[in-house]
Coordinates of C-alpha atoms in Angstrom, one line a residue:
M1 CA -52.0 45.9 30.0
Q2 CA -49.8 45.5 27.2
S3 CA -46.6 48.1 26.9
Q4 CA -47.3 50.7 24.1
F5 CA -43.4 50.3 23.6
A6 CA -43.8 46.8 22.7
Q7 CA -46.8 47.3 20.3
N8 CA -45.4 50.3 18.6
Q9 CA -41.5 50.0 18.7
P10 CA -39.8 48.2 15.6
I11 CA -37.9 45.3 16.3
E12 CA -34.2 46.0 15.4
V13 CA -31.1 43.6 15.4
S14 CA -27.8 45.2 15.5
S15 CA -24.9 44.6 12.9
A16 CA -22.9 43.6 16.2
L17 CA -25.3 41.2 16.9
L18 CA -25.7 39.7 13.3
K19 CA -22.0 39.5 13.0
A20 CA -21.6 37.9 16.5
T21 CA -24.1 35.2 15.8
S22 CA -22.6 34.5 12.2
I23 CA -19.3 34.3 13.9
G24 CA -20.5 31.7 16.5
A25 CA -22.2 29.9 14.0
E26 CA -19.0 29.4 11.8
K27 CA -17.0 28.3 15.1
V28 CA -19.5 25.5 15.8
E29 CA -19.4 24.6 11.8
E30 CA -15.5 24.6 12.2
A31 CA -15.6 22.9 15.1
S32 CA -17.8 19.9 13.8
E33 CA -15.4 19.8 10.8
L34 CA -12.6 19.7 13.1
A35 CA -14.2 16.7 15.0
Q36 CA -14.9 14.9 11.9
N37 CA -11.7 15.0 10.6
A38 CA -10.1 14.0 13.7
T39 CA -11.5 10.2 13.3
S40 CA -11.5 10.4 9.6
P41 CA -8.9 8.0 7.9
M42 CA -5.7 9.4 6.4
C43 CA -4.4 7.9 3.2
F44 CA -0.9 7.4 2.7
Q45 CA 0.4 6.4 -0.8
T46 CA 3.3 5.4 -2.8
H47 CA 4.8 4.3 -6.2
F48 CA 7.6 1.8 -6.7
E49 CA 8.9 0.4 -10.0
S50 CA 11.8 -2.0 -10.3
C51 CA 12.6 -5.3 -12.3
M52 CA 14.1 -8.8 -11.5
E53 CA 16.5 -10.6 -13.6
L54 CA 16.0 -14.6 -14.2
Y55 CA 18.5 -16.4 -16.4
A56 CA 16.5 -18.3 -18.4
D57 CA 14.0 -17.7 -21.7
A58 CA 10.6 -15.6 -21.2
K59 CA 8.7 -19.2 -21.7
T60 CA 10.6 -20.6 -18.9
V61 CA 10.2 -17.8 -16.7
A62 CA 6.4 -17.6 -17.6
N63 CA 6.1 -21.3 -16.7
Y64 CA 7.6 -20.5 -13.1
L65 CA 5.2 -17.4 -12.6
D66 CA 2.4 -19.3 -13.4
S67 CA 3.1 -22.2 -11.0
H68 CA 3.3 -19.7 -7.8
Q69 CA 1.6 -22.1 -5.3
G70 CA 4.9 -24.2 -5.2
W71 CA 7.2 -21.1 -4.3
F72 CA 5.4 -17.8 -3.3
G73 CA 4.7 -19.0 0.2
E74 CA 8.7 -19.5 0.7
C75 CA 9.9 -16.7 -0.9
A76 CA 7.5 -14.3 1.0
E77 CA 9.2 -15.2 4.3
P78 CA 9.4 -13.8 7.0
M79 CA 5.6 -12.6 6.2
K80 CA 3.2 -15.1 7.6
V81 CA 1.3 -16.6 4.1
E82 CA -1.8 -18.3 3.7
P83 CA -3.6 -19.6 0.7
L84 CA -6.8 -18.3 0.0
G85 CA -7.9 -20.4 -3.1
D86 CA -5.5 -21.3 -5.9
N87 CA -4.6 -17.8 -6.9
A88 CA -4.6 -15.6 -3.7
Y89 CA -2.7 -15.2 -0.4
A90 CA -3.5 -13.6 3.0
L91 CA -0.1 -11.9 4.0
T92 CA 0.7 -10.6 7.2
I93 CA 3.4 -7.9 6.7
G94 CA 4.8 -7.5 10.0
R95 CA 4.6 -4.7 12.7
F96 CA 5.0 -0.9 12.1
G97 CA 4.3 2.1 13.8
A98 CA 5.4 5.8 15.0
F99 CA 4.4 8.3 17.5
G100 CA 3.5 5.6 19.7
Y101 CA 1.0 4.1 17.5
E102 CA 1.5 0.5 15.9
V103 CA 0.0 -1.6 13.4
E104 CA 0.3 -5.0 12.0
P105 CA -1.2 -4.8 8.5
K106 CA -2.7 -8.1 7.1
I107 CA -3.9 -8.0 3.3
G108 CA -5.5 -10.4 0.6
L109 CA -3.3 -10.4 -2.9
E110 CA -4.7 -12.4 -5.8
L111 CA -2.2 -13.4 -8.4
L112 CA -3.8 -13.2 -11.8
P113 CA -3.1 -15.2 -14.7
A114 CA -1.1 -13.5 -17.5
E115 CA -3.4 -11.4 -20.1
A116 CA -1.7 -10.3 -22.9
G117 CA 1.6 -11.1 -21.6
V118 CA 0.9 -8.7 -18.3
Y119 CA 0.6 -10.3 -14.8
R120 CA -1.2 -8.4 -12.3
I121 CA -1.7 -8.6 -8.6
Q122 CA -4.5 -7.0 -6.7
T123 CA -6.1 -6.8 -3.2
V124 CA -8.8 -9.2 -2.5
P125 CA -10.7 -9.4 0.7
I126 CA -9.8 -11.9 3.6
P127 CA -12.6 -14.0 4.6
N128 CA -13.8 -13.5 8.1
Y129 CA -11.3 -10.9 8.7
V130 CA -12.2 -7.0 9.4
P131 CA -9.0 -5.1 9.3
P132 CA -8.8 -3.1 12.7
G133 CA -8.7 0.5 11.6
Y134 CA -6.9 0.0 8.0
D135 CA -7.3 -0.8 4.5
V136 CA -5.4 -1.4 1.8
D137 CA -5.6 -0.7 -1.8
Y138 CA -2.7 -2.7 -3.8
K139 CA -2.5 -2.8 -7.7
S140 CA 0.8 -4.0 -9.5
S141 CA 1.4 -5.2 -13.0
M142 CA 4.7 -6.6 -14.6
H143 CA 5.7 -7.8 -18.1
L144 CA 8.6 -10.0 -19.3
V145 CA 11.2 -9.0 -21.5
E146 CA 14.1 -11.4 -22.9
V147 CA 17.1 -10.6 -23.9
T148 CA 20.7 -12.2 -24.2
T149 CA 23.5 -11.3 -22.1
D150 CA 27.0 -13.0 -23.0
G151 CA 25.4 -15.6 -25.2
V152 CA 22.9 -16.5 -22.2
P153 CA 19.2 -15.7 -22.5
M154 CA 17.9 -13.7 -19.9
T155 CA 14.4 -12.4 -18.7
R156 CA 13.7 -9.0 -16.9
V157 CA 10.5 -9.1 -15.1
E158 CA 9.8 -5.4 -14.9
W159 CA 7.3 -4.5 -12.6
Q160 CA 5.3 -1.4 -10.9
L161 CA 2.9 -0.9 -8.1
E162 CA 0.9 1.6 -6.4
V163 CA 0.1 1.2 -2.7
A164 CA -2.7 3.1 -0.7
V165 CA -3.1 2.4 2.7
Y166 CA -6.2 4.3 4.5
L167 CA -5.2 4.5 8.7
R168 CA -7.9 5.4 11.4
F169 CA -5.8 6.7 14.1
P170 CA -6.8 6.9 17.7
K171 CA -7.7 10.6 18.9
F172 CA -4.5 11.5 20.2
I173 CA -2.8 11.1 17.3
Y174 CA -4.7 13.7 15.4
K175 CA -3.3 16.2 17.9
L176 CA 0.0 16.2 15.8
Q177 CA 0.2 18.3 12.9
K178 CA -1.4 17.0 9.6
S179 CA 1.3 17.7 7.3
L180 CA 3.9 15.6 10.0
L181 CA 1.7 12.8 10.0
Q182 CA 1.4 12.4 6.2
K183 CA 5.0 12.8 5.6
T184 CA 6.0 10.3 8.3
G185 CA 3.1 7.9 6.8
D186 CA 4.3 8.2 3.4
R187 CA 7.6 7.5 4.3
I188 CA 7.2 4.6 6.5
L189 CA 5.2 3.1 3.6
S190 CA 7.5 3.7 0.9
Q191 CA 10.3 2.2 3.4
I192 CA 7.8 -1.2 3.7
V193 CA 7.4 -1.5 0.2
R194 CA 10.9 -1.1 -0.9
Q195 CA 12.3 -3.6 1.6
V196 CA 9.5 -6.3 1.4
S197 CA 9.8 -6.0 -2.7
R198 CA 13.4 -6.2 -2.4
R199 CA 13.3 -9.1 -0.1
L200 CA 10.8 -11.0 -2.3
T201 CA 13.0 -10.1 -5.6
F202 CA 16.1 -11.8 -4.2
K203 CA 14.5 -15.0 -2.5
T204 CA 12.2 -15.3 -5.6
Q205 CA 15.5 -15.0 -7.9
E206 CA 17.4 -17.4 -5.6
D207 CA 14.6 -20.2 -6.0
F208 CA 14.3 -19.9 -9.4
H209 CA 17.9 -20.4 -10.3
T210 CA 18.4 -23.2 -7.7
A211 CA 15.0 -25.0 -8.7
L212 CA 16.7 -25.0 -12.4
G213 CA 19.9 -25.7 -11.5
I214 CA 21.1 -22.4 -12.9
P215 CA 24.3 -20.6 -11.2
F216 CA 23.0 -17.1 -9.9
P217 CA 24.6 -14.8 -11.3
P218 CA 25.6 -17.2 -14.1
K219 CA 29.3 -17.4 -14.5
K220 CA 30.5 -15.4 -17.4
S221 CA 32.2 -17.3 -20.4
K222 CA 36.0 -16.8 -20.7
K223 CA 36.8 -15.3 -24.0
G224 CA 40.0 -15.6 -26.1

């Protein structure tokens, strides 16, 4: 026997129940989003500009840059360098970290031949290597500006680069404030880029002038 109440009473859902259900759904959705973000890679970026002064004409400098196979590996020390064909290299940058997490980035860079006077470097995959929890996007360009200083030809190699690093941290790292992670990651990346760039610049200047038998910096001629 069916209940008269069940047959004749309309089904009503209170606004309080609807609100509670809605809030519950939002919390589930929010929790799902947080869980996804906890394993999503974070992106750290930096931009850097500088120049390298080489005391020779632009043609001599261009010939030197084109024959990078003879100097790049040595000038990149203490980074480990492995050639990848004629114009590319695999570089192990070093070990860096913060908050108890460390990474030893290894990237492939291709030194493209000059096009319209502009030299470019870009990331390329390293054969049989899968980066453990990170990815690097490196792009740089440089051009030559020839000037004369005290009667001595000098070429300024002016360059700029953009680096983006995508890191997938262990879960315990994501418990930290995201803004703190972002600020720290950007700062460390900037320090790495500046440190590597300055060291590479100095060693390249040293190698270039030694190879050509040019004092560095050149002795200024006496006047009068």
